């Protein structure tokens, strides 16, 4: 394994001369090898070796190239920092790799923007420059293997192959049985990202302290005014979620150990204390409200105070499961002893307001454009709630969206009667009435039918929770992680049956760079022979590629062929 790193760093023939020459599969392998070694040293508690391996990784060409690629391939690449610089051209990206150096590095202040929250308030975001984003991505490569190896088993926010659905399934396992805990401490940390103690982070985060200190104290610029940052890690930075996770790691394991020492192992089991956390939101179950109020909550407050954090008095409460509570957009409640998880009313109302806003903004737009705007929203919301008891909510939401579209259609033709409007915008397909759709044409001029995504037709699929002890950087878990990643990718593409076939035939790898395609990287459907040159839509003429690779094919002369995998590739 070390030979790969040495070849990449020391052999002149192995060093590419421009961005388009980089062998991304080799880059990915080199980074992966070093991360595995860091994870192993973490498991062994050899922190001196961890530090040495992290330093080696952050100085390597492979890690620097990978960091630049990450920040230039995601959606944030279109948003500039205070210097208004974007890395769009391949030449600029190639030059950027050489700029990722520790010596002389000074981050610029973050550009402060505010985005609206569901409760009407605004969430502050800090947008770093492209250089600072790339430096954060570089050091994140070295920090993630350590944070994953030291994380709580039931922490699910901003971690590889973990999601809100995993947290939901763990809560179901903790609350569903008749003998399960009946009380819940629903907790929320007040301004977690804004108030984490800088001193605590500098003392406890296992990474380069000098670089971390510079990021934390870089400050922000809002409306032309510089503001110093004395606490917190800015929302919007690539490494910020991992820093917050590191700060909260131990909440579950240390709480369990403290209660076990105070109450005894038998009483701990009797009290049924379980912790489920997603980022800074967490839920703690208990058999009685007294143990949550008198034992658990004071300990949590002390745990957070050391890190400069406090619980939000508005959002923190102790409730009975029969009363129910909201968590991650769902409502958890027992009805006559049976636990049902449904989309929360607050989540549904916020989503409907968003849909209604899009419809209102397109009063004079084409029906086709409106459908294209609404479909990703409807499909994404429905798929998010598809693992829970959501059929009734899907039906209700579909009816509400129909009513909004009916008002939209009638407003456009005030002089026409209802029957004329119905025939103009709605059709009957089989046993489905009032289908909002229209006939349009693709880029080649071929007509096809375009209709609104049917919410009520979304199938309910139960989610399989990731194992708590899973570590994506431990080779022992490699096969499990690959299977888990493919299952979840296929679920996310369940509305694209042809994409599933392409994904499986390519073994989840980009047809151009041969690196993994994930939800984070995204994917594009590329025609090998362009349709404008007579290429067909047959699967034999199509491949899946990363969005960034797609740009290289179309604008930088790269060629892509149907991949053929051999035994060696599958083993690697």
PDB file of N, CA and C in Angstrom, residues 118-189:
ATOM      1  N   UNK A 118     -37.221  27.573   9.035  1.00  0.00           N
ATOM      2  CA  UNK A 118     -38.645  27.236   9.018  1.00  0.00           C
ATOM      3  C   UNK A 118     -39.428  28.030  10.048  1.00  0.00           C
ATOM      4  N   UNK A 119     -38.783  28.422  11.163  1.00  0.00           N
ATOM      5  CA  UNK A 119     -39.488  29.151  12.219  1.00  0.00           C
ATOM      6  C   UNK A 119     -39.534  30.656  11.986  1.00  0.00           C
ATOM      7  N   UNK A 120     -39.104  31.106  10.823  1.00  0.00           N
ATOM      8  CA  UNK A 120     -39.139  32.527  10.506  1.00  0.00           C
ATOM      9  C   UNK A 120     -37.841  33.260  10.805  1.00  0.00           C
ATOM     10  N   UNK A 121     -36.971  32.652  11.607  1.00  0.00           N
ATOM     11  CA  UNK A 121     -35.687  33.268  11.904  1.00  0.00           C
ATOM     12  C   UNK A 121     -34.714  33.025  10.751  1.00  0.00           C
ATOM     13  N   UNK A 122     -33.514  33.581  10.877  1.00  0.00           N
ATOM     14  CA  UNK A 122     -32.526  33.419   9.823  1.00  0.00           C
ATOM     15  C   UNK A 122     -31.289  32.723  10.372  1.00  0.00           C
ATOM     16  N   UNK A 123     -30.739  31.831   9.548  1.00  0.00           N
ATOM     17  CA  UNK A 123     -29.542  31.077   9.934  1.00  0.00           C
ATOM     18  C   UNK A 123     -28.316  31.725   9.288  1.00  0.00           C
ATOM     19  N   UNK A 124     -27.293  32.055  10.096  1.00  0.00           N
ATOM     20  CA  UNK A 124     -26.086  32.661   9.515  1.00  0.00           C
ATOM     21  C   UNK A 124     -25.201  31.612   8.857  1.00  0.00           C
ATOM     22  N   UNK A 125     -24.719  31.927   7.672  1.00  0.00           N
ATOM     23  CA  UNK A 125     -23.778  31.063   6.972  1.00  0.00           C
ATOM     24  C   UNK A 125     -22.505  31.850   6.688  1.00  0.00           C
ATOM     25  N   UNK A 126     -21.377  31.182   6.834  1.00  0.00           N
ATOM     26  CA  UNK A 126     -20.109  31.799   6.492  1.00  0.00           C
ATOM     27  C   UNK A 126     -19.521  31.132   5.267  1.00  0.00           C
ATOM     28  N   UNK A 127     -19.278  31.888   4.228  1.00  0.00           N
ATOM     29  CA  UNK A 127     -18.776  31.328   2.965  1.00  0.00           C
ATOM     30  C   UNK A 127     -17.284  31.603   2.851  1.00  0.00           C
ATOM     31  N   UNK A 128     -16.430  30.569   2.958  1.00  0.00           N
ATOM     32  CA  UNK A 128     -14.986  30.780   2.811  1.00  0.00           C
ATOM     33  C   UNK A 128     -14.616  31.003   1.348  1.00  0.00           C
ATOM     34  N   UNK A 129     -13.418  31.468   1.139  1.00  0.00           N
ATOM     35  CA  UNK A 129     -12.897  31.568  -0.226  1.00  0.00           C
ATOM     36  C   UNK A 129     -12.613  30.163  -0.753  1.00  0.00           C
ATOM     37  N   UNK A 130     -12.392  30.045  -2.058  1.00  0.00           N
ATOM     38  CA  UNK A 130     -12.103  28.745  -2.648  1.00  0.00           C
ATOM     39  C   UNK A 130     -10.822  28.146  -2.056  1.00  0.00           C
ATOM     40  N   UNK A 131      -9.800  28.983  -1.838  1.00  0.00           N
ATOM     41  CA  UNK A 131      -8.554  28.481  -1.264  1.00  0.00           C
ATOM     42  C   UNK A 131      -8.786  27.944   0.144  1.00  0.00           C
ATOM     43  N   UNK A 132      -9.550  28.688   0.941  1.00  0.00           N
ATOM     44  CA  UNK A 132      -9.810  28.244   2.310  1.00  0.00           C
ATOM     45  C   UNK A 132     -10.675  26.988   2.324  1.00  0.00           C
ATOM     46  N   UNK A 133     -11.617  26.891   1.385  1.00  0.00           N
ATOM     47  CA  UNK A 133     -12.432  25.678   1.292  1.00  0.00           C
ATOM     48  C   UNK A 133     -11.564  24.466   0.962  1.00  0.00           C
ATOM     49  N   UNK A 134     -10.645  24.661   0.026  1.00  0.00           N
ATOM     50  CA  UNK A 134      -9.768  23.559  -0.359  1.00  0.00           C
ATOM     51  C   UNK A 134      -8.856  23.148   0.796  1.00  0.00           C
ATOM     52  N   UNK A 135      -8.351  24.113   1.548  1.00  0.00           N
ATOM     53  CA  UNK A 135      -7.518  23.785   2.714  1.00  0.00           C
ATOM     54  C   UNK A 135      -8.330  23.027   3.763  1.00  0.00           C
ATOM     55  N   UNK A 136      -9.574  23.424   3.959  1.00  0.00           N
ATOM     56  CA  UNK A 136     -10.432  22.706   4.903  1.00  0.00           C
ATOM     57  C   UNK A 136     -10.702  21.288   4.413  1.00  0.00           C
ATOM     58  N   UNK A 137     -10.969  21.141   3.118  1.00  0.00           N
ATOM     59  CA  UNK A 137     -11.201  19.806   2.553  1.00  0.00           C
ATOM     60  C   UNK A 137      -9.949  18.936   2.697  1.00  0.00           C
ATOM     61  N   UNK A 138      -8.772  19.554   2.544  1.00  0.00           N
ATOM     62  CA  UNK A 138      -7.511  18.827   2.675  1.00  0.00           C
ATOM     63  C   UNK A 138      -7.333  18.292   4.094  1.00  0.00           C
ATOM     64  N   UNK A 139      -7.524  19.138   5.077  1.00  0.00           N
ATOM     65  CA  UNK A 139      -7.327  18.711   6.465  1.00  0.00           C
ATOM     66  C   UNK A 139      -8.480  17.835   6.955  1.00  0.00           C
ATOM     67  N   UNK A 140      -9.635  17.945   6.319  1.00  0.00           N
ATOM     68  CA  UNK A 140     -10.737  17.051   6.655  1.00  0.00           C
ATOM     69  C   UNK A 140     -10.411  15.614   6.269  1.00  0.00           C
ATOM     70  N   UNK A 141      -9.692  15.430   5.164  1.00  0.00           N
ATOM     71  CA  UNK A 141      -9.267  14.087   4.763  1.00  0.00           C
ATOM     72  C   UNK A 141      -8.468  13.412   5.866  1.00  0.00           C
ATOM     73  N   UNK A 142      -7.695  14.203   6.602  1.00  0.00           N
ATOM     74  CA  UNK A 142      -6.873  13.649   7.680  1.00  0.00           C
ATOM     75  C   UNK A 142      -7.632  13.544   8.997  1.00  0.00           C
ATOM     76  N   UNK A 143      -8.669  14.368   9.176  1.00  0.00           N
ATOM     77  CA  UNK A 143      -9.417  14.370  10.441  1.00  0.00           C
ATOM     78  C   UNK A 143     -10.515  13.314  10.475  1.00  0.00           C
ATOM     79  N   UNK A 144     -11.167  13.062   9.335  1.00  0.00           N
ATOM     80  CA  UNK A 144     -12.304  12.139   9.317  1.00  0.00           C
ATOM     81  C   UNK A 144     -11.984  10.736   9.819  1.00  0.00           C
ATOM     82  N   UNK A 145     -10.842  10.128   9.440  1.00  0.00           N
ATOM     83  CA  UNK A 145     -10.561   8.787   9.970  1.00  0.00           C
ATOM     84  C   UNK A 145     -10.469   8.753  11.492  1.00  0.00           C
ATOM     85  N   UNK A 146     -10.035   9.856  12.091  1.00  0.00           N
ATOM     86  CA  UNK A 146      -9.941   9.918  13.552  1.00  0.00           C
ATOM     87  C   UNK A 146     -11.323  10.124  14.158  1.00  0.00           C
ATOM     88  N   UNK A 147     -12.092  11.067  13.607  1.00  0.00           N
ATOM     89  CA  UNK A 147     -13.417  11.355  14.164  1.00  0.00           C
ATOM     90  C   UNK A 147     -14.349  10.156  14.037  1.00  0.00           C
ATOM     91  N   UNK A 148     -14.248   9.413  12.916  1.00  0.00           N
ATOM     92  CA  UNK A 148     -15.081   8.231  12.753  1.00  0.00           C
ATOM     93  C   UNK A 148     -14.723   7.152  13.767  1.00  0.00           C
ATOM     94  N   UNK A 149     -13.433   7.040  14.064  1.00  0.00           N
ATOM     95  CA  UNK A 149     -12.997   6.016  15.008  1.00  0.00           C
ATOM     96  C   UNK A 149     -13.312   6.337  16.448  1.00  0.00           C
ATOM     97  N   UNK A 150     -13.666   7.601  16.740  1.00  0.00           N
ATOM     98  CA  UNK A 150     -13.941   8.008  18.125  1.00  0.00           C
ATOM     99  C   UNK A 150     -15.382   8.472  18.321  1.00  0.00           C
ATOM    100  N   UNK A 151     -16.227   8.294  17.311  1.00  0.00           N
ATOM    101  CA  UNK A 151     -17.605   8.778  17.385  1.00  0.00           C
ATOM    102  C   UNK A 151     -18.491   7.843  18.198  1.00  0.00           C
ATOM    103  N   UNK A 152     -19.576   8.382  18.724  1.00  0.00           N
ATOM    104  CA  UNK A 152     -20.581   7.577  19.417  1.00  0.00           C
ATOM    105  C   UNK A 152     -21.286   6.679  18.414  1.00  0.00           C
ATOM    106  N   UNK A 153     -21.684   5.470  18.827  1.00  0.00           N
ATOM    107  CA  UNK A 153     -22.347   4.543  17.895  1.00  0.00           C
ATOM    108  C   UNK A 153     -23.642   5.103  17.309  1.00  0.00           C
ATOM    109  N   UNK A 154     -24.373   5.900  18.092  1.00  0.00           N
ATOM    110  CA  UNK A 154     -25.667   6.396  17.630  1.00  0.00           C
ATOM    111  C   UNK A 154     -25.645   7.888  17.334  1.00  0.00           C
ATOM    112  N   UNK A 155     -24.517   8.330  16.771  1.00  0.00           N
ATOM    113  CA  UNK A 155     -24.411   9.683  16.228  1.00  0.00           C
ATOM    114  C   UNK A 155     -24.498   9.569  14.714  1.00  0.00           C
ATOM    115  N   UNK A 156     -25.453  10.272  14.094  1.00  0.00           N
ATOM    116  CA  UNK A 156     -25.734  10.036  12.677  1.00  0.00           C
ATOM    117  C   UNK A 156     -25.577  11.267  11.790  1.00  0.00           C
ATOM    118  N   UNK A 157     -25.332  12.416  12.354  1.00  0.00           N
ATOM    119  CA  UNK A 157     -25.265  13.623  11.536  1.00  0.00           C
ATOM    120  C   UNK A 157     -23.911  13.850  10.907  1.00  0.00           C
ATOM    121  N   UNK A 158     -23.889  14.148   9.611  1.00  0.00           N
ATOM    122  CA  UNK A 158     -22.670  14.527   8.879  1.00  0.00           C
ATOM    123  C   UNK A 158     -21.584  13.461   9.008  1.00  0.00           C
ATOM    124  N   UNK A 159     -21.998  12.205   8.853  1.00  0.00           N
ATOM    125  CA  UNK A 159     -21.040  11.108   8.876  1.00  0.00           C
ATOM    126  C   UNK A 159     -21.266  10.235   7.648  1.00  0.00           C
ATOM    127  N   UNK A 160     -20.191   9.565   7.203  1.00  0.00           N
ATOM    128  CA  UNK A 160     -20.232   8.779   5.972  1.00  0.00           C
ATOM    129  C   UNK A 160     -21.237   7.637   6.103  1.00  0.00           C
ATOM    130  N   UNK A 161     -22.111   7.509   5.114  1.00  0.00           N
ATOM    131  CA  UNK A 161     -23.116   6.442   5.053  1.00  0.00           C
ATOM    132  C   UNK A 161     -24.072   6.444   6.233  1.00  0.00           C
ATOM    133  N   UNK A 162     -24.230   7.592   6.895  1.00  0.00           N
ATOM    134  CA  UNK A 162     -25.220   7.719   7.957  1.00  0.00           C
ATOM    135  C   UNK A 162     -26.158   8.866   7.605  1.00  0.00           C
ATOM    136  N   UNK A 163     -27.401   8.761   8.058  1.00  0.00           N
ATOM    137  CA  UNK A 163     -28.410   9.735   7.632  1.00  0.00           C
ATOM    138  C   UNK A 163     -29.465   9.901   8.717  1.00  0.00           C
ATOM    139  N   UNK A 164     -30.396  10.807   8.463  1.00  0.00           N
ATOM    140  CA  UNK A 164     -31.523  11.005   9.375  1.00  0.00           C
ATOM    141  C   UNK A 164     -32.361   9.738   9.487  1.00  0.00           C
ATOM    142  N   UNK A 165     -32.438   8.973   8.406  1.00  0.00           N
ATOM    143  CA  UNK A 165     -33.234   7.747   8.443  1.00  0.00           C
ATOM    144  C   UNK A 165     -32.638   6.712   9.393  1.00  0.00           C
ATOM    145  N   UNK A 166     -31.309   6.703   9.525  1.00  0.00           N
ATOM    146  CA  UNK A 166     -30.681   5.804  10.491  1.00  0.00           C
ATOM    147  C   UNK A 166     -31.054   6.208  11.918  1.00  0.00           C
ATOM    148  N   UNK A 167     -31.041   7.509  12.179  1.00  0.00           N
ATOM    149  CA  UNK A 167     -31.434   7.997  13.502  1.00  0.00           C
ATOM    150  C   UNK A 167     -32.891   7.641  13.790  1.00  0.00           C
ATOM    151  N   UNK A 168     -33.739   7.772  12.783  1.00  0.00           N
ATOM    152  CA  UNK A 168     -35.154   7.431  12.945  1.00  0.00           C
ATOM    153  C   UNK A 168     -35.329   5.959  13.294  1.00  0.00           C
ATOM    154  N   UNK A 169     -34.611   5.077  12.590  1.00  0.00           N
ATOM    155  CA  UNK A 169     -34.742   3.645  12.845  1.00  0.00           C
ATOM    156  C   UNK A 169     -34.193   3.262  14.226  1.00  0.00           C
ATOM    157  N   UNK A 170     -33.143   3.943  14.666  1.00  0.00           N
ATOM    158  CA  UNK A 170     -32.609   3.657  15.994  1.00  0.00           C
ATOM    159  C   UNK A 170     -33.609   4.082  17.075  1.00  0.00           C
ATOM    160  N   UNK A 171     -34.267   5.218  16.870  1.00  0.00           N
ATOM    161  CA  UNK A 171     -35.299   5.643  17.818  1.00  0.00           C
ATOM    162  C   UNK A 171     -36.470   4.671  17.829  1.00  0.00           C
ATOM    163  N   UNK A 172     -36.826   4.174  16.658  1.00  0.00           N
ATOM    164  CA  UNK A 172     -37.899   3.175  16.580  1.00  0.00           C
ATOM    165  C   UNK A 172     -37.522   1.942  17.403  1.00  0.00           C
ATOM    166  N   UNK A 173     -36.266   1.492  17.267  1.00  0.00           N
ATOM    167  CA  UNK A 173     -35.821   0.321  18.021  1.00  0.00           C
ATOM    168  C   UNK A 173     -35.832   0.580  19.521  1.00  0.00           C
ATOM    169  N   UNK A 174     -35.599   1.846  19.932  1.00  0.00           N
ATOM    170  CA  UNK A 174     -35.542   2.174  21.360  1.00  0.00           C
ATOM    171  C   UNK A 174     -36.912   2.411  21.976  1.00  0.00           C
ATOM    172  N   UNK A 175     -37.933   2.658  21.153  1.00  0.00           N
ATOM    173  CA  UNK A 175     -39.233   3.074  21.687  1.00  0.00           C
ATOM    174  C   UNK A 175     -40.396   2.175  21.291  1.00  0.00           C
ATOM    175  N   UNK A 176     -40.211   1.277  20.338  1.00  0.00           N
ATOM    176  CA  UNK A 176     -41.354   0.582  19.731  1.00  0.00           C
ATOM    177  C   UNK A 176     -41.979  -0.488  20.616  1.00  0.00           C
ATOM    178  N   UNK A 177     -41.202  -1.167  21.436  1.00  0.00           N
ATOM    179  CA  UNK A 177     -41.734  -2.292  22.210  1.00  0.00           C
ATOM    180  C   UNK A 177     -42.592  -1.820  23.385  1.00  0.00           C
ATOM    181  N   UNK A 178     -43.432  -2.718  23.872  1.00  0.00           N
ATOM    182  CA  UNK A 178     -44.254  -2.385  25.034  1.00  0.00           C
ATOM    183  C   UNK A 178     -43.396  -2.119  26.257  1.00  0.00           C
ATOM    184  N   UNK A 179     -42.270  -2.820  26.344  1.00  0.00           N
ATOM    185  CA  UNK A 179     -41.379  -2.662  27.493  1.00  0.00           C
ATOM    186  C   UNK A 179     -40.352  -1.553  27.295  1.00  0.00           C
ATOM    187  N   UNK A 180     -40.437  -0.816  26.196  1.00  0.00           N
ATOM    188  CA  UNK A 180     -39.470   0.247  25.912  1.00  0.00           C
ATOM    189  C   UNK A 180     -39.686   1.437  26.834  1.00  0.00           C
ATOM    190  N   UNK A 181     -38.719   2.352  26.825  1.00  0.00           N
ATOM    191  CA  UNK A 181     -38.812   3.576  27.620  1.00  0.00           C
ATOM    192  C   UNK A 181     -40.057   4.374  27.229  1.00  0.00           C
ATOM    193  N   UNK A 182     -40.679   5.006  28.211  1.00  0.00           N
ATOM    194  CA  UNK A 182     -41.915   5.748  27.979  1.00  0.00           C
ATOM    195  C   UNK A 182     -41.718   7.260  27.979  1.00  0.00           C
ATOM    196  N   UNK A 183     -40.526   7.700  28.351  1.00  0.00           N
ATOM    197  CA  UNK A 183     -40.275   9.142  28.437  1.00  0.00           C
ATOM    198  C   UNK A 183     -39.073   9.519  27.572  1.00  0.00           C
ATOM    199  N   UNK A 184     -39.082  10.765  27.110  1.00  0.00           N
ATOM    200  CA  UNK A 184     -38.048  11.226  26.186  1.00  0.00           C
ATOM    201  C   UNK A 184     -37.607  12.637  26.571  1.00  0.00           C
ATOM    202  N   UNK A 185     -36.308  12.824  26.638  1.00  0.00           N
ATOM    203  CA  UNK A 185     -35.736  14.172  26.755  1.00  0.00           C
ATOM    204  C   UNK A 185     -35.417  14.638  25.342  1.00  0.00           C
ATOM    205  N   UNK A 186     -36.229  15.547  24.844  1.00  0.00           N
ATOM    206  CA  UNK A 186     -36.028  16.107  23.501  1.00  0.00           C
ATOM    207  C   UNK A 186     -35.159  17.350  23.655  1.00  0.00           C
ATOM    208  N   UNK A 187     -33.909  17.256  23.215  1.00  0.00           N
ATOM    209  CA  UNK A 187     -32.931  18.308  23.497  1.00  0.00           C
ATOM    210  C   UNK A 187     -32.471  19.007  22.229  1.00  0.00           C
ATOM    211  N   UNK A 188     -32.101  20.251  22.391  1.00  0.00           N
ATOM    212  CA  UNK A 188     -31.548  21.038  21.286  1.00  0.00           C
ATOM    213  C   UNK A 188     -30.512  21.985  21.866  1.00  0.00           C
ATOM    214  N   UNK A 189     -29.359  22.045  21.233  1.00  0.00           N
ATOM    215  CA  UNK A 189     -28.282  22.906  21.716  1.00  0.00           C
ATOM    216  C   UNK A 189     -28.463  24.308  21.145  1.00  0.00           C
TER     217      UNK A 189
END
